[in-house]
Short mmCIF file of C-alpha atoms and ligand atoms in Angstrom, two decimals:
data_model
loop_
_atom_site.label_atom_id
_atom_site.label_comp_id
_atom_site.label_asym_id
_atom_site.label_seq_id
_atom_site.Cartn_x
_atom_site.Cartn_y
_atom_site.Cartn_z
CA MET A 1 -50.38 60.88 -35.12
CA GLN A 2 -50.77 64.43 -34.15
CA LEU A 3 -47.55 66.73 -34.19
CA PHE A 4 -47.29 69.72 -31.94
CA LYS A 5 -44.44 72.23 -31.82
CA ARG A 6 -46.01 74.82 -29.50
CA VAL A 7 -46.78 74.33 -25.77
CA ASP A 8 -50.22 76.29 -26.08
CA GLN A 9 -51.36 73.97 -28.94
CA LEU A 10 -50.61 70.66 -27.18
CA GLN A 11 -52.15 71.97 -24.07
CA SER A 12 -55.33 72.73 -25.91
CA PHE A 13 -55.42 69.42 -27.53
CA LEU A 14 -54.81 67.63 -24.18
CA ASN A 15 -57.48 69.71 -22.47
CA ALA A 16 -60.17 68.61 -24.87
CA GLU A 17 -59.01 64.78 -24.36
CA ARG A 18 -59.01 65.42 -20.49
CA VAL A 19 -62.82 66.44 -20.83
CA ASN A 20 -63.23 63.06 -22.29
CA ASN A 21 -61.48 61.47 -19.23
CA ARG A 22 -58.59 60.15 -21.15
CA SER A 23 -55.50 59.03 -19.42
CA VAL A 24 -52.22 60.41 -20.68
CA GLY A 25 -48.88 58.52 -20.84
CA PHE A 26 -45.77 60.69 -21.36
CA ILE A 27 -42.17 59.68 -22.75
CA PRO A 28 -39.79 62.38 -22.74
CA THR A 29 -36.86 61.83 -25.23
CA MET A 30 -34.09 63.75 -26.85
CA GLY A 31 -34.67 62.14 -30.16
CA ALA A 32 -32.56 59.65 -32.23
CA LEU A 33 -34.97 57.19 -31.22
CA HIS A 34 -34.11 53.54 -31.05
CA ALA A 35 -36.05 50.28 -29.93
CA GLY A 36 -35.55 51.18 -26.19
CA HIS A 37 -37.48 54.34 -26.66
CA LEU A 38 -40.08 52.60 -28.64
CA SER A 39 -40.56 50.14 -25.86
CA LEU A 40 -41.41 52.96 -23.64
CA VAL A 41 -43.93 54.17 -26.19
CA LYS A 42 -45.33 50.74 -26.39
CA ARG A 43 -45.72 50.29 -22.57
CA SER A 44 -47.44 53.63 -22.59
CA LEU A 45 -49.81 52.76 -25.40
CA SER A 46 -50.78 49.66 -23.41
CA GLU A 47 -51.60 51.56 -20.13
CA ASN A 48 -53.02 55.00 -21.43
CA GLN A 49 -55.55 56.28 -23.88
CA ILE A 50 -53.19 58.85 -25.06
CA THR A 51 -49.43 58.58 -25.46
CA VAL A 52 -47.42 61.73 -25.93
CA ALA A 53 -43.74 61.61 -26.76
CA SER A 54 -41.54 64.53 -26.80
CA ILE A 55 -38.27 65.12 -28.79
CA PHE A 56 -36.22 67.90 -27.31
CA VAL A 57 -32.41 68.06 -27.14
CA ASN A 58 -32.41 69.81 -23.83
CA PRO A 59 -29.53 72.23 -23.51
CA THR A 60 -29.61 72.79 -19.87
CA GLN A 61 -28.38 69.35 -19.11
CA PHE A 62 -25.32 69.42 -21.12
CA ASN A 63 -22.27 70.36 -19.41
CA GLU A 64 -20.16 70.59 -22.36
CA THR A 65 -21.19 72.57 -25.71
CA SER A 66 -19.30 69.98 -27.74
CA ASP A 67 -21.42 67.10 -26.53
CA LEU A 68 -24.55 69.21 -27.17
CA ASP A 69 -23.43 70.10 -30.86
CA ARG A 70 -22.56 66.48 -31.54
CA TYR A 71 -25.76 64.93 -29.88
CA PRO A 72 -27.46 63.05 -32.94
CA ARG A 73 -30.60 64.73 -34.42
CA THR A 74 -32.88 62.69 -36.71
CA PRO A 75 -36.44 64.23 -36.14
CA GLY A 76 -37.70 62.95 -39.64
CA LYS A 77 -36.97 59.40 -38.94
CA ASP A 78 -38.15 59.87 -35.31
CA LEU A 79 -41.50 60.85 -36.33
CA GLN A 80 -41.75 57.84 -38.81
CA LYS A 81 -40.76 55.47 -35.95
CA LEU A 82 -43.26 57.07 -33.56
CA ALA A 83 -46.17 56.95 -36.02
CA LYS A 84 -45.40 53.33 -36.93
CA VAL A 85 -45.76 52.10 -33.32
CA GLY A 86 -49.12 53.96 -33.09
CA CYS A 87 -47.99 56.81 -30.79
CA ASN A 88 -50.71 59.41 -30.76
CA VAL A 89 -48.78 62.74 -30.13
CA ALA A 90 -45.40 63.88 -31.06
CA PHE A 91 -44.31 67.05 -29.12
CA LEU A 92 -41.32 68.97 -30.63
CA PRO A 93 -41.00 72.21 -28.82
CA GLU A 94 -38.49 74.99 -29.45
CA VAL A 95 -35.95 76.10 -26.64
CA GLU A 96 -37.96 79.42 -26.36
CA ASP A 97 -41.20 77.92 -25.85
CA MET A 98 -39.58 75.52 -23.04
CA TYR A 99 -37.71 78.15 -21.40
CA PRO A 100 -39.50 81.54 -22.21
CA PRO A 101 -37.69 84.62 -21.23
CA GLY A 102 -38.84 85.87 -18.03
CA HIS A 103 -40.35 82.65 -16.99
CA ASN A 104 -38.43 81.02 -14.19
CA THR A 105 -38.23 77.28 -14.99
CA GLU A 106 -35.02 76.92 -12.58
CA LEU A 107 -35.53 74.26 -9.99
CA LYS A 108 -33.56 73.78 -6.75
CA ILE A 109 -34.61 70.78 -4.91
CA ASP A 110 -33.08 68.39 -2.27
CA LEU A 111 -32.14 65.36 -4.35
CA SER A 112 -31.13 63.73 -1.14
CA GLY A 113 -27.54 63.16 -2.43
CA LEU A 114 -28.76 61.08 -5.30
CA ASP A 115 -26.92 63.61 -7.67
CA ALA A 116 -23.59 63.46 -5.78
CA ARG A 117 -22.02 60.58 -7.21
CA MET A 118 -21.37 58.78 -10.66
CA GLU A 119 -23.11 60.91 -13.45
CA GLY A 120 -23.61 63.72 -10.99
CA ALA A 121 -20.20 63.68 -10.05
CA GLN A 122 -18.82 63.45 -13.67
CA ARG A 123 -21.26 66.02 -15.24
CA PRO A 124 -21.91 68.74 -13.01
CA GLY A 125 -25.15 70.43 -13.23
CA HIS A 126 -26.54 67.74 -15.49
CA PHE A 127 -29.14 66.56 -13.07
CA ASP A 128 -30.17 70.08 -12.42
CA GLY A 129 -30.87 70.47 -16.20
CA VAL A 130 -32.66 67.05 -16.22
CA ALA A 131 -34.89 67.85 -13.16
CA GLN A 132 -35.64 71.12 -14.63
CA VAL A 133 -36.78 69.92 -18.17
CA VAL A 134 -38.71 66.95 -16.69
CA LYS A 135 -40.49 69.36 -14.51
CA ARG A 136 -41.42 71.72 -17.19
CA PHE A 137 -42.54 68.79 -19.40
CA LEU A 138 -44.72 67.44 -16.58
CA ASP A 139 -46.29 70.94 -16.04
CA ILE A 140 -47.16 71.10 -19.75
CA VAL A 141 -48.37 67.52 -20.26
CA GLN A 142 -49.64 66.63 -16.81
CA PRO A 143 -49.68 62.87 -17.56
CA GLU A 144 -51.12 60.10 -15.28
CA ASN A 145 -47.92 58.15 -16.15
CA LEU A 146 -44.34 59.04 -17.03
CA TYR A 147 -42.12 56.28 -18.65
CA MET A 148 -38.35 56.31 -18.03
CA GLY A 149 -35.76 54.03 -19.15
CA GLN A 150 -33.71 51.80 -16.62
CA LYS A 151 -30.54 52.54 -18.81
CA ASP A 152 -30.50 55.85 -17.10
CA TYR A 153 -30.66 54.39 -13.59
CA GLN A 154 -29.54 57.46 -11.68
CA GLN A 155 -31.78 59.61 -13.72
CA GLN A 156 -35.00 57.76 -13.14
CA LEU A 157 -34.26 57.55 -9.41
CA ILE A 158 -33.79 61.36 -9.35
CA VAL A 159 -36.96 61.99 -11.33
CA LYS A 160 -38.77 59.72 -8.90
CA GLN A 161 -37.09 61.74 -6.03
CA MET A 162 -38.17 65.04 -7.49
CA ILE A 163 -41.79 63.88 -7.86
CA ARG A 164 -41.86 62.95 -4.24
CA VAL A 165 -40.28 66.20 -2.91
CA LEU A 166 -42.60 68.27 -4.83
CA ASP A 167 -45.49 66.00 -3.98
CA LEU A 168 -46.44 65.76 -7.69
CA PRO A 169 -49.42 63.43 -8.58
CA TYR A 170 -47.50 61.49 -11.38
CA ARG A 171 -46.62 57.75 -11.50
CA VAL A 172 -43.26 56.94 -12.64
CA VAL A 173 -42.87 53.69 -14.75
CA THR A 174 -39.14 52.42 -15.21
CA VAL A 175 -39.02 50.43 -18.52
CA GLN A 176 -36.22 47.59 -18.61
CA THR A 177 -33.14 48.36 -20.81
CA ALA A 178 -33.42 47.37 -24.27
CA ARG A 179 -30.09 45.62 -25.68
CA GLU A 180 -28.33 44.82 -29.00
CA GLU A 181 -27.74 41.07 -29.73
CA ASP A 182 -24.29 41.32 -28.10
CA GLY A 183 -25.68 42.84 -25.06
CA LEU A 184 -24.90 46.65 -25.72
CA ALA A 185 -27.64 48.74 -24.07
CA MET A 186 -29.48 50.69 -26.71
CA SER A 187 -28.66 54.38 -26.76
CA SER A 188 -28.85 57.28 -29.12
CA ARG A 189 -25.12 57.70 -28.73
CA ASN A 190 -24.35 54.32 -30.19
CA VAL A 191 -24.64 55.58 -33.83
CA LEU A 192 -21.62 57.76 -32.93
CA LEU A 193 -19.37 54.67 -32.33
CA ASP A 194 -16.86 53.65 -35.12
CA THR A 195 -16.70 50.13 -36.27
CA GLU A 196 -14.00 48.95 -33.94
CA ALA A 197 -15.50 50.69 -30.77
CA ARG A 198 -18.96 49.26 -31.65
CA GLN A 199 -17.42 45.97 -31.70
CA LYS A 200 -15.84 46.18 -28.45
CA ALA A 201 -18.72 47.89 -26.87
CA ALA A 202 -20.32 44.70 -25.54
CA ILE A 203 -17.56 44.71 -22.77
CA LEU A 204 -19.65 46.89 -20.72
CA TYR A 205 -22.60 44.36 -20.44
CA GLN A 206 -20.20 41.44 -20.02
CA THR A 207 -18.36 43.11 -17.23
CA LEU A 208 -21.63 43.92 -15.44
CA GLN A 209 -22.74 40.32 -15.78
CA GLU A 210 -19.32 38.98 -14.45
CA ALA A 211 -19.65 41.37 -11.63
CA LYS A 212 -23.06 39.83 -10.62
CA LYS A 213 -21.51 36.36 -10.78
CA ARG A 214 -18.64 37.59 -8.43
CA LEU A 215 -21.02 39.14 -5.93
CA ILE A 216 -23.07 35.96 -5.71
CA LYS A 217 -19.87 34.03 -5.09
CA GLY A 218 -19.14 36.43 -2.25
CA GLU A 219 -16.47 38.67 -3.58
CA LEU A 220 -16.24 42.04 -1.99
CA PRO A 221 -17.92 45.01 -3.91
CA LYS A 222 -14.67 47.05 -3.69
CA ASP A 223 -12.65 44.20 -5.08
CA ILE A 224 -15.29 43.73 -8.00
CA GLU A 225 -15.15 47.37 -8.75
CA THR A 226 -11.21 47.29 -9.00
CA TRP A 227 -11.39 44.19 -11.23
CA ALA A 228 -14.15 45.67 -13.40
CA MET A 229 -12.14 48.97 -14.09
CA LYS A 230 -9.20 46.98 -15.25
CA ALA A 231 -11.32 44.38 -17.35
CA MET A 232 -12.92 47.55 -19.18
CA THR A 233 -9.55 49.09 -19.67
CA GLN A 234 -8.66 48.31 -23.35
CA PRO A 235 -7.02 50.27 -26.32
CA GLY A 236 -9.40 53.15 -27.09
CA PHE A 237 -11.70 52.28 -24.01
CA ARG A 238 -11.44 54.59 -20.81
CA PRO A 239 -13.68 53.52 -17.80
CA GLU A 240 -14.72 56.52 -15.90
CA TYR A 241 -16.38 54.60 -13.04
CA PHE A 242 -17.69 51.27 -12.05
CA SER A 243 -19.87 51.70 -8.90
CA ILE A 244 -21.54 49.01 -6.84
CA VAL A 245 -24.35 50.79 -4.94
CA ASP A 246 -27.41 50.48 -2.91
CA GLY A 247 -30.18 50.47 -5.52
CA TYR A 248 -32.34 53.05 -3.65
CA SER A 249 -29.93 55.51 -1.97
CA LEU A 250 -26.81 55.06 -4.59
CA GLN A 251 -24.61 55.17 -1.64
CA PRO A 252 -21.57 52.80 -1.56
CA LEU A 253 -22.45 49.48 0.22
CA PRO A 254 -21.85 49.30 3.88
CA ASP A 255 -19.57 46.55 5.35
CA GLN A 256 -22.56 44.32 5.87
CA GLU A 257 -23.29 44.64 2.08
CA GLU A 258 -25.54 41.45 2.34
CA LEU A 259 -28.10 43.69 4.19
CA ALA A 260 -28.93 45.72 0.97
CA GLU A 261 -32.00 44.56 -0.48
CA LEU A 262 -31.22 46.01 -4.10
CA VAL A 263 -27.67 46.26 -5.15
CA VAL A 264 -26.91 47.86 -8.51
CA ALA A 265 -23.79 48.13 -10.59
CA CYS A 266 -23.34 51.28 -12.68
CA THR A 267 -20.88 52.19 -15.18
CA ALA A 268 -19.61 54.89 -17.66
CA VAL A 269 -16.94 54.25 -20.09
CA TRP A 270 -15.40 56.37 -22.88
CA ALA A 271 -15.47 54.38 -26.00
CA GLY A 272 -13.09 56.72 -28.08
CA GLU A 273 -14.95 59.92 -28.12
CA VAL A 274 -18.16 58.55 -27.30
CA ARG A 275 -19.41 58.03 -23.75
CA LEU A 276 -21.38 55.07 -22.81
CA ILE A 277 -23.33 54.31 -19.60
CA ASP A 278 -24.98 51.14 -18.47
CA ASN A 279 -26.01 49.39 -15.25
CA LEU A 280 -27.29 45.98 -14.06
CA PRO A 281 -29.09 45.06 -10.69
CA LEU A 282 -26.76 42.54 -9.12
CA ARG A 283 -29.08 41.57 -6.32
CA GLY A 284 -32.81 42.24 -5.89
CA ASN A 285 -35.54 43.43 -8.42
CA MET A 286 -36.20 47.06 -9.26
O1 LIG B 301 -32.82 60.67 -20.93
C1 LIG B 301 -33.09 61.64 -21.66
O2 LIG B 301 -33.05 61.40 -22.94
C2 LIG B 301 -33.05 62.97 -21.14
O3 LIG B 301 -32.25 63.08 -20.04
C3 LIG B 301 -34.59 63.40 -20.99
C4 LIG B 301 -35.00 62.41 -19.80
C5 LIG B 301 -35.46 63.20 -22.25
C6 LIG B 301 -34.57 64.88 -20.46
O4 LIG B 301 -34.03 65.69 -21.41
#
């Protein structure tokens, strides 16, 4: 596996590969890699000739400095994991190279309200930072295919919207959420959970699954949301939202919810000091 820390070095390498018509798949990550990230890498390896994975804890998408400081960083282990699955290129840029002084990387685009609710409402500015860094990476790597995880449902929709609005030539592939045996969605933040919170954390997936059953039985989305918030409120656990939305627009369901082709439940819960998110399509396929 090749390791690059500088933008110009990565670009020279990729330019040479492009001369040979090699297709490039790209997986942006913030490190602390787990099996979910590696499933994106494997998918890219199966669909491209060159797979590039970046590890960059992007400061512009954190709305709280304490969250940025606490974010797990395990670059040594990450590189071993990437090499083991056969990733071709690891890119670990510095902040100064991603956001060079005098270089305007800020991005103001119309996200069609996709950033207005859920993560966007709870973490102001978060998606501006995500769009900014993903756009910067795409400009650098110019992959044929970009791989995003379904676990960050709102994020992958926003990235798709950004690519549409800017008319960029990249295909976005959303890869299914990888889960632990008890159903907890794999996340870099899971390592921050204490033993008790980790044991209880399966409640998110259990609640999402029960919500699906209730919707199928005909219960109203509003009632399911109220039930779910209560179900996840336990000692040490504080749900922030449980929203059943149209899976394309992320808007609350209209009265005639049965008309929505794709219905997704998204949730965020504080497990002690750790914020977990998860989602599940309740009707339709992504
Ligand atoms: O999902 C993440 O890890 C990050 O938001 C991403 C897409 C790598 C951008 O920093």
